[in-house]
XYZ file of C-alpha atoms in Angstrom:
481
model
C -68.069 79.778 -75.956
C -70.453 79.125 -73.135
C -68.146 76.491 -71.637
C -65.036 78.875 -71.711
C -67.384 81.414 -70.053
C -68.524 79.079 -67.548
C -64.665 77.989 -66.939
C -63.818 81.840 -66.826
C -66.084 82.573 -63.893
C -65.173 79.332 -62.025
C -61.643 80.140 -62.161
C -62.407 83.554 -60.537
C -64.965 82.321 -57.807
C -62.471 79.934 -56.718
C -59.276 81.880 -56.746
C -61.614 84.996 -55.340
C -62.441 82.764 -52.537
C -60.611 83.292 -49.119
C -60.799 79.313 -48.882
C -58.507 78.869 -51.164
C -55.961 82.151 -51.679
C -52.655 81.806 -50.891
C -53.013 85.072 -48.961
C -55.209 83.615 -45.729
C -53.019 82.537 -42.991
C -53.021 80.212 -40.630
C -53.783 81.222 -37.175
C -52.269 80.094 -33.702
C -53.746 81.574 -30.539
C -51.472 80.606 -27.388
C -53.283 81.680 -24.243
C -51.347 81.048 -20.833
C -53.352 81.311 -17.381
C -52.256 83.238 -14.837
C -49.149 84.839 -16.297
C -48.069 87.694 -14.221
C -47.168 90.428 -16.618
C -43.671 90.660 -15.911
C -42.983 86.896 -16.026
C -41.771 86.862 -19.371
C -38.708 87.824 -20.459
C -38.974 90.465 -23.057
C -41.301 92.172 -20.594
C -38.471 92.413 -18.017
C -38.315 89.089 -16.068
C -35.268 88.218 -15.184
C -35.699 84.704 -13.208
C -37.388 82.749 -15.346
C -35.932 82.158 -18.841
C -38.701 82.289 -21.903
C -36.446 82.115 -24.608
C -39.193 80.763 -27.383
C -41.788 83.575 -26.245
C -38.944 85.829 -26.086
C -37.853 84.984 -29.941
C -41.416 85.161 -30.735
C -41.349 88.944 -29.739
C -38.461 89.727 -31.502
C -39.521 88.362 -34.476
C -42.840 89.979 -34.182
C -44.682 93.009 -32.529
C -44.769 93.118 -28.683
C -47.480 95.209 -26.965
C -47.635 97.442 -23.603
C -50.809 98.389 -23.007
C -53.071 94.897 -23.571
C -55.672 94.272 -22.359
C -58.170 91.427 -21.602
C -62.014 91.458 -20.967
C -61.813 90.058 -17.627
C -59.740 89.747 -14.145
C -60.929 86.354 -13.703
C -60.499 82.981 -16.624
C -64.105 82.199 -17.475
C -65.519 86.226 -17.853
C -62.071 86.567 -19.892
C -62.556 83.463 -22.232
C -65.376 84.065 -22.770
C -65.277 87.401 -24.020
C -62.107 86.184 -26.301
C -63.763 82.735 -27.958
C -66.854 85.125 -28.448
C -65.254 88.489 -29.700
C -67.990 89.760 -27.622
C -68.095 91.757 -24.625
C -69.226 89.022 -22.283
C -71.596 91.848 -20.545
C -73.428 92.142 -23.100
C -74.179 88.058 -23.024
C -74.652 87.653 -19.139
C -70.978 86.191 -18.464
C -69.782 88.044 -15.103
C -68.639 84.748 -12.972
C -66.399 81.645 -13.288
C -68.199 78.534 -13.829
C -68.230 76.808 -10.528
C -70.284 73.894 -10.696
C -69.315 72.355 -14.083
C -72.073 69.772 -14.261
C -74.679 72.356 -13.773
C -76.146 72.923 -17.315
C -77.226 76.767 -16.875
C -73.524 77.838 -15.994
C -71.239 78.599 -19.019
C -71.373 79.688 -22.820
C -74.752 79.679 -24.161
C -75.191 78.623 -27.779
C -73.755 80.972 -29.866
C -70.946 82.189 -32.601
C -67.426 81.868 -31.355
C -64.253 82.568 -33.057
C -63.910 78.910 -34.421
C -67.450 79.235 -35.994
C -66.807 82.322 -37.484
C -63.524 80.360 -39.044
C -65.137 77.458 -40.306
C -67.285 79.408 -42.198
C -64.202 81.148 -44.185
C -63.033 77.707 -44.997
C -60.457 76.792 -41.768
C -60.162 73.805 -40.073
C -60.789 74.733 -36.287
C -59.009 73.001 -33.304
C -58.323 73.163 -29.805
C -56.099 72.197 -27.056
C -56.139 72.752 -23.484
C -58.624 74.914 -21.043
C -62.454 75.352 -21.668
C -64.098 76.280 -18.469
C -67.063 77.349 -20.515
C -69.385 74.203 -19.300
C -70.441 70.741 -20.056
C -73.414 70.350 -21.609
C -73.585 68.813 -25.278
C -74.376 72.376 -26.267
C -71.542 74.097 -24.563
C -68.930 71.274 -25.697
C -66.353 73.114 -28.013
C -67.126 70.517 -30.990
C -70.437 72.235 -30.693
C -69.041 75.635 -30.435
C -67.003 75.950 -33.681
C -64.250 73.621 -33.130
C -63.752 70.729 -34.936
C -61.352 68.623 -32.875
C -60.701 69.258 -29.604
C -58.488 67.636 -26.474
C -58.285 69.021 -23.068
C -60.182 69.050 -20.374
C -63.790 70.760 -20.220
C -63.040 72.469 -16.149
C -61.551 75.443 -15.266
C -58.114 73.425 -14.264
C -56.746 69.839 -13.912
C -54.044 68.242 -12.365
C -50.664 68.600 -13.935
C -50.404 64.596 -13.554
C -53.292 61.728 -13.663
C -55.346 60.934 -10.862
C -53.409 57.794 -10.231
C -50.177 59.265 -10.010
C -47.924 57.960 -6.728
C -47.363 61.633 -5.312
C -51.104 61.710 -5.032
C -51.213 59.147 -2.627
C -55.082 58.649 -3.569
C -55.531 62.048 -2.548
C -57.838 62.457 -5.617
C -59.205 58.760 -6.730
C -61.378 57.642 -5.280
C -62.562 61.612 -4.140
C -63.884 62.576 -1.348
C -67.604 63.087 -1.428
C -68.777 66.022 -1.837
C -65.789 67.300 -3.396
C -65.345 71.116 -3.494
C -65.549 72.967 -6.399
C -61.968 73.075 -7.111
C -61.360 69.544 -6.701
C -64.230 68.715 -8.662
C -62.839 70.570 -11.351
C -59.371 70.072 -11.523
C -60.134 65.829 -11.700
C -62.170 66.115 -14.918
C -60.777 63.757 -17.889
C -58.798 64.431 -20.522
C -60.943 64.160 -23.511
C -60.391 64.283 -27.311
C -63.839 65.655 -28.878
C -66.353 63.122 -27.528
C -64.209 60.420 -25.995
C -62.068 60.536 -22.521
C -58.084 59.278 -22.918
C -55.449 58.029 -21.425
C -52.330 60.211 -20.473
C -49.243 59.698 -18.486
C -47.110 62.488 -18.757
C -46.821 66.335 -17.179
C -49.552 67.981 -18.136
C -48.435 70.631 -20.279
C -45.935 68.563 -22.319
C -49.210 66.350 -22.883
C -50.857 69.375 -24.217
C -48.318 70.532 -26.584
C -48.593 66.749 -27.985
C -51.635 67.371 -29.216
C -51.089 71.011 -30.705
C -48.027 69.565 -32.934
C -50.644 66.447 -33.708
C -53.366 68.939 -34.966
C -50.639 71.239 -36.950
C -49.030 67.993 -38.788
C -52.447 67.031 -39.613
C -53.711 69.790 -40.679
C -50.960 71.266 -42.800
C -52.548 71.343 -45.879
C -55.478 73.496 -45.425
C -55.992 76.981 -43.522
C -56.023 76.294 -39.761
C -56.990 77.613 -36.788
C -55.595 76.326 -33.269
C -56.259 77.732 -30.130
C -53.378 76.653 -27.607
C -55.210 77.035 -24.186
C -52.335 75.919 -22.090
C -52.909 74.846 -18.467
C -50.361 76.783 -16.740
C -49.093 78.514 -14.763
C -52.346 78.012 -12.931
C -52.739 76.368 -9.814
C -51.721 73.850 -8.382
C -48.539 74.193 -8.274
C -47.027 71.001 -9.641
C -43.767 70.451 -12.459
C -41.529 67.848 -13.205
C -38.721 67.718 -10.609
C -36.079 68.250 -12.746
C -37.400 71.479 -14.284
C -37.987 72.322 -10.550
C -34.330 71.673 -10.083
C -33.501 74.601 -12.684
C -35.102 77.142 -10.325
C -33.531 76.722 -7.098
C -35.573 78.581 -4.552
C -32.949 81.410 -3.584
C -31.691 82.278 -7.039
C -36.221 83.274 -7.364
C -36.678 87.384 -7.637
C -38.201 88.455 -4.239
C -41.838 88.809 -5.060
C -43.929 90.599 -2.372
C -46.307 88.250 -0.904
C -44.886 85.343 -2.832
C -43.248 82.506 -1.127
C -39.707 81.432 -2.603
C -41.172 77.633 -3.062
C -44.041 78.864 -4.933
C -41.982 81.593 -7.162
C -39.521 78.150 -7.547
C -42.296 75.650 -9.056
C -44.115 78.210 -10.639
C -40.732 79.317 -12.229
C -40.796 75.688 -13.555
C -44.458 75.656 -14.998
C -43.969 79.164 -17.068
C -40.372 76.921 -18.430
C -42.405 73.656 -19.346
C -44.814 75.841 -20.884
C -42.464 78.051 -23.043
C -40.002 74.711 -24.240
C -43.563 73.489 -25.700
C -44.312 76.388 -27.249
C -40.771 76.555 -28.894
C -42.024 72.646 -29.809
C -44.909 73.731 -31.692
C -43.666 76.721 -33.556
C -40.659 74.528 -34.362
C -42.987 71.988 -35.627
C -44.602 75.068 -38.014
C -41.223 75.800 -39.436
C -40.674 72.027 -40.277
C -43.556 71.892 -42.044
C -42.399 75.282 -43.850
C -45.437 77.137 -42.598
C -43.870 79.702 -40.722
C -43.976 82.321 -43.458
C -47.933 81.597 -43.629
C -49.111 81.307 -40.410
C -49.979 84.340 -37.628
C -49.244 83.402 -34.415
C -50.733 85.194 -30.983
C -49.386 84.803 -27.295
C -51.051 86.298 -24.447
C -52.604 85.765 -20.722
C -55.883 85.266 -20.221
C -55.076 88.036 -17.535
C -52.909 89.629 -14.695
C -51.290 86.792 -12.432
C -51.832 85.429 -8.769
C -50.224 87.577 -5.978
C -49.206 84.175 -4.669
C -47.104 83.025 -7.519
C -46.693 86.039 -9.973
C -44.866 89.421 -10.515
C -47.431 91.592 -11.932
C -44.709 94.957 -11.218
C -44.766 97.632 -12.277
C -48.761 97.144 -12.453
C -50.846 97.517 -9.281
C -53.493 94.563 -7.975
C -53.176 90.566 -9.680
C -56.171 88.465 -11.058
C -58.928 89.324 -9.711
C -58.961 92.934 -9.528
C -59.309 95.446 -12.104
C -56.520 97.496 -11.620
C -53.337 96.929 -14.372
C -52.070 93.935 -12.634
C -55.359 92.341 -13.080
C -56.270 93.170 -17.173
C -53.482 94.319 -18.226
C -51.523 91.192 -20.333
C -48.338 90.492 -22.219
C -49.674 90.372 -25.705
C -47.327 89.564 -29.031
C -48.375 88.513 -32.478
C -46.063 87.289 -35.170
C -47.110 88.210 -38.887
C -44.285 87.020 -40.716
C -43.952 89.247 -44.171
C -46.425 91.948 -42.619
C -45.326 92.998 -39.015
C -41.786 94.756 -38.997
C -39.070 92.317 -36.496
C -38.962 93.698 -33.071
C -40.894 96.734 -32.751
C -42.845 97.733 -29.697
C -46.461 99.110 -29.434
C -47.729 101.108 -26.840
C -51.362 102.462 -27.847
C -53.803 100.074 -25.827
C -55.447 97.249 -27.443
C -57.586 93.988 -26.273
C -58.327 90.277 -27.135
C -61.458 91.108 -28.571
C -59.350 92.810 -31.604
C -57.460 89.026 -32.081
C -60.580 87.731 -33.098
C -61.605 91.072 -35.292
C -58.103 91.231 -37.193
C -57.645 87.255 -37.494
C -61.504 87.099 -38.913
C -60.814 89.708 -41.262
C -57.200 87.763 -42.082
C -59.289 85.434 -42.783
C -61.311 87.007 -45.446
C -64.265 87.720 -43.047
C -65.779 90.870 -41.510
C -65.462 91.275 -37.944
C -68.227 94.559 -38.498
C -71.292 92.159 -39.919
C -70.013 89.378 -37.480
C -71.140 91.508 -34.657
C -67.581 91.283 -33.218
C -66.658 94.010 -30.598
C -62.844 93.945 -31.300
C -61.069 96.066 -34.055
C -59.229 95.044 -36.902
C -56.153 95.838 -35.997
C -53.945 94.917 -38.988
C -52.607 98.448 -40.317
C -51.633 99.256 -36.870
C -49.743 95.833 -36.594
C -48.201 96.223 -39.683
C -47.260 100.098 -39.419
C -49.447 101.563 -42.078
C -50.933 103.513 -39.853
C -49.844 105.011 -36.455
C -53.420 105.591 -34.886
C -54.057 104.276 -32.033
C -57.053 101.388 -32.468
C -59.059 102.803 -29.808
C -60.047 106.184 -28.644
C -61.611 104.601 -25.713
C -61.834 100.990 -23.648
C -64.801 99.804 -21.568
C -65.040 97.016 -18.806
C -67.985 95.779 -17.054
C -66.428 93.464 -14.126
C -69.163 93.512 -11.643
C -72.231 91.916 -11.424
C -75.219 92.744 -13.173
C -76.951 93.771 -9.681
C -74.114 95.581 -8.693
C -72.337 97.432 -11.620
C -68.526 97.717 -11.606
C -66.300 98.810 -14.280
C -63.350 100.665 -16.150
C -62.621 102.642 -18.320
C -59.535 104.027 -20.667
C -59.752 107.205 -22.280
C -56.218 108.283 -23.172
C -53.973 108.872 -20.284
C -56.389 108.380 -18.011
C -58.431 105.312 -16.376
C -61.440 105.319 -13.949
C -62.419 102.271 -11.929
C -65.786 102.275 -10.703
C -66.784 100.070 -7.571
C -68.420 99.788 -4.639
C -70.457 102.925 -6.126
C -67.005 104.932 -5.588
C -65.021 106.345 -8.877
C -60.819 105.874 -8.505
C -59.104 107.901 -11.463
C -55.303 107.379 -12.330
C -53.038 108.867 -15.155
C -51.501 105.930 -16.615
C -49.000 107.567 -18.581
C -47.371 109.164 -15.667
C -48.598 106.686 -12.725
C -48.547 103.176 -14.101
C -48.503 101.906 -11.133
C -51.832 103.589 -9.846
C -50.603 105.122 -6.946
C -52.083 108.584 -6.454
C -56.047 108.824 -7.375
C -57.086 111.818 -8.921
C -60.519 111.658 -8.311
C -60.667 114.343 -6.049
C -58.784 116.535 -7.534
C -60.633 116.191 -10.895
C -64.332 115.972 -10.540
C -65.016 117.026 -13.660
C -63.507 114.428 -15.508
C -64.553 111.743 -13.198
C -67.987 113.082 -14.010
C -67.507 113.228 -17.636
C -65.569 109.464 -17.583
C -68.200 107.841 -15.480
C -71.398 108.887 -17.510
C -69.691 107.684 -20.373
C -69.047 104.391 -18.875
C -72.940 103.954 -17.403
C -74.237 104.685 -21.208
C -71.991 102.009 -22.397
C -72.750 99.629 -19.695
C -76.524 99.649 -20.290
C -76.166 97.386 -22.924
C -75.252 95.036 -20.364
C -77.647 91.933 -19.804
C -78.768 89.779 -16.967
C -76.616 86.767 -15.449
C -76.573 83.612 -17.373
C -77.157 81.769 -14.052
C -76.566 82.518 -9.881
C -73.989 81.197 -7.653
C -75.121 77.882 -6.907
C -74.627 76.308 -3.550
C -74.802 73.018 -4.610
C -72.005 70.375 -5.883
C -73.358 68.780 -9.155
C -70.568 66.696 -9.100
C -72.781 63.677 -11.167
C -73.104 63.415 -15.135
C -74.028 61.329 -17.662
C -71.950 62.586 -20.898
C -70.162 59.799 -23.102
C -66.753 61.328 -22.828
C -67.120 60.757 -18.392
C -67.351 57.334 -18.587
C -64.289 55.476 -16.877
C -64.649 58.824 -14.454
C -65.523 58.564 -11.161
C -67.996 61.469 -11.713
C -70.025 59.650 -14.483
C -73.189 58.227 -13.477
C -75.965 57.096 -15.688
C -79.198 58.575 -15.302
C -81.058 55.492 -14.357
C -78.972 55.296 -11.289
């Protein structure tokens, strides 16, 4: 009797657990960089075909009003792998000095950590930009296999590659910041590899690899895809598909660059339509969530941002505002269109708590968002949005409370009605003190909870390290030297 008993209350542990239950999803994150907000198809662009993001909307739920944490990639990330306001952690600047250990992530939960612990396999491909160090490498942040690159960019090619023309190997020393970062290696977890195709398609390599090899367990993958950021580089032949005066007339945006940059949103949507085709092989479609976004507004010199006002950067739409669309196959109703704001803090909230989690004792700062996605209930996530996108010295924010948004910078208040001036083209400020009063204390009680920077612009170029995975790099050195 004791042994049945004992058998009894296995059986339910087990099956109870979210480890196991048929019910916990895989979840794919795609993140693009520097994806203007109308360069996707189902969000009106009309140059540059995105046919697999384009299915993925109209299979899914497709969102209007989403935002990100940040105008620029490493505040933005950060706030996303975290599910954190990155305020609240000392995160207001891009990384520029990668080898410097006090810029980047400090030690601390991420998404992937938060995963592990209900039982998923974590992995990640692409973009980190959240430092170096041993203790900021994503194996030590939550993920258990990573490849990409550990800087804020690379080069859509390897160093050696003839339209370089040695341009980058050996470089020039110092190298700026940019340089320095964009000529990083390609690493899987610990050790650099060899590559020697476009970038991108090299990337989406590795996000099939991790999905065939992880099939049979709950997985999560973060696709941090390269592009479109800068520089502007794509296979010729893909270039070929865009010729330069068939481009939409951007303002401010040269017909070459709308014409290669038309290429690098293509390359990245065909792998895209690679990996989720690889899902449905492997009949995990019907089990696995999948989330596409921008890690926020795009360039002014490559991207259409329209009907928004500003680009990355800024903190008007064109700068947080994102295309945002999550497939929940079984639970989302095919097609439909949100409009009630949301943010990437609530991917991580809603995929923790698809994950058996809770976002709430995790500390998370998003929402779980899952009756809203799936239309059992029609109210709106948030009553109200905060940003903090200045520095800690000199506070700058935003903030959404219905209809209306105030920015707040350079100590001056702009308010805008949103519903009837997306575009932010007639401040109301003047004309409505009292709610610019009303919206602006609420933002400086939120913001206290901000904290000091992580680190200060640094001057110098540590562009010197001694990590395993550098070796073979031209910017490894050992510490006896």
């Amino acid at each position: 009797m004791n042994q049945l008993i004992r058998h009894v209350w296995l059986f339910c542990v087990l099956t109870a657990s979210p480890i196991l239950s048929a019910e916990v999803p895989n979840i794919i994150v795609i993140m693009a960089d520097d994806l203007g907000y109308a360069d996707v198809g189902c969000y009106g662009c009309t140059d540059i075909p995105t046919p697999n993001i384009d299915q993925l909307a109209a299979e899914g739920v497709r969102f209007t009003s989403a935002y990100v944490t940040g105008n620029m990639c490493g505040p933005s990330r950060a706030g996303f792998l975290t599910g954190r306001h990155q305020s609240t952690f000392g995160y207001y600047q891009n990384v520029s000095q990668p080898f410097d250990p006090a810029q980047g992530l400090p030690k601390m939960e991420t998404i992937a950590s938060l995963l592990q612990k209900q039982g998923y396999v974590t992995g990640g491909v692409g973009k980190w930009h959240m430092g170096t160090t041993n203790e900021q490498h994503p194996n030590a942040m939550g993920f258990d296999d990573w490849f990409g690159f550990l800087g804020g960019g690379l080069m859509y090619y390897p160093l050696d590659h003839p339209s370089y023309n040695g341009r980058f190997d050996p470089l020039k020393k110092p190298a700026n910041h940019r340089d320095l970062q964009h000529t990083m290696p390609v690493i899987h977890n610990m050790k650099p590899v060899k590559w020697d195709q476009y970038l991108t398609r090299e990337l989406t390599d590795a996000g099939v690899d991790f999905v065939e090899r992880n099939q049979e367990q709950p997985f999560f993958l973060f696709m941090s895809y390269n592009a479109p950021h800068l520089d502007l580089e794509a296979p010729p032949e893909t270039i070929a598909k865009f010729p330069v005066e068939s481009m939409t007339k951007v303002p401010g945006v040269k017909p070459i660059a709308r014409s290669i940059y038309g290429a690098m949103v293509d390359e990245m949507d065909a792998g895209i339509g690679r990996l989720l085709s690889k899902v449905d092989e492997l009949g995990l479609t019907g089990k696995t969530v999948v989330w596409f976004l921008s890690d926020h507004g795009g360039m002014k010199r490559t991207s259409d941002n329209r009907p928004l006002r500003g680009s990355k950067g800024n903190s008007y739409e064109g700068g947080l505002r994102v295309p945002l669309i999550v497939k929940w196959p079984g639970k989302t109703p095919a097609g439909i269109v949100l409009d009630s704001p949301v943010t990437s803090l609530d991917i991580g909230a809603t995929s923790l708590a698809m994950a058996g989690g809770d976002p709430v004792s995790a500390g998370l700062h998003g929402t779980n968002i899952r009756d809203y996605l799936s239309g059992q209930s029609e109210e709106p996530p948030h009553e109200v949005l905060y940003w903090r996108t200045g520095s800690y010295q000199k506070p700058a924010g935003v903030i959404r409370d219905g209809a209306y948004k105030l920015l707040y910078q350079n100590g001056k208040p702009e308010l805008y009605n949103l519903i009837e001036d997306i575009g932010e083209t007639t401040d109301l400020a003047s004309s409505q003190p009292e709610r610019v009063r009303s919206m602006l204390s609420q933002w400086k009680e939120w913001a206290r909870q901000a904290q000091p920077e992580l680190w200060k612009k640094s001057r110098g170029e540590f562009q010197y390290a001694d990590y395993e995975w550098l070796k073979g790099s031209q910017h490894y050195r050992a510490k006896s030297q």
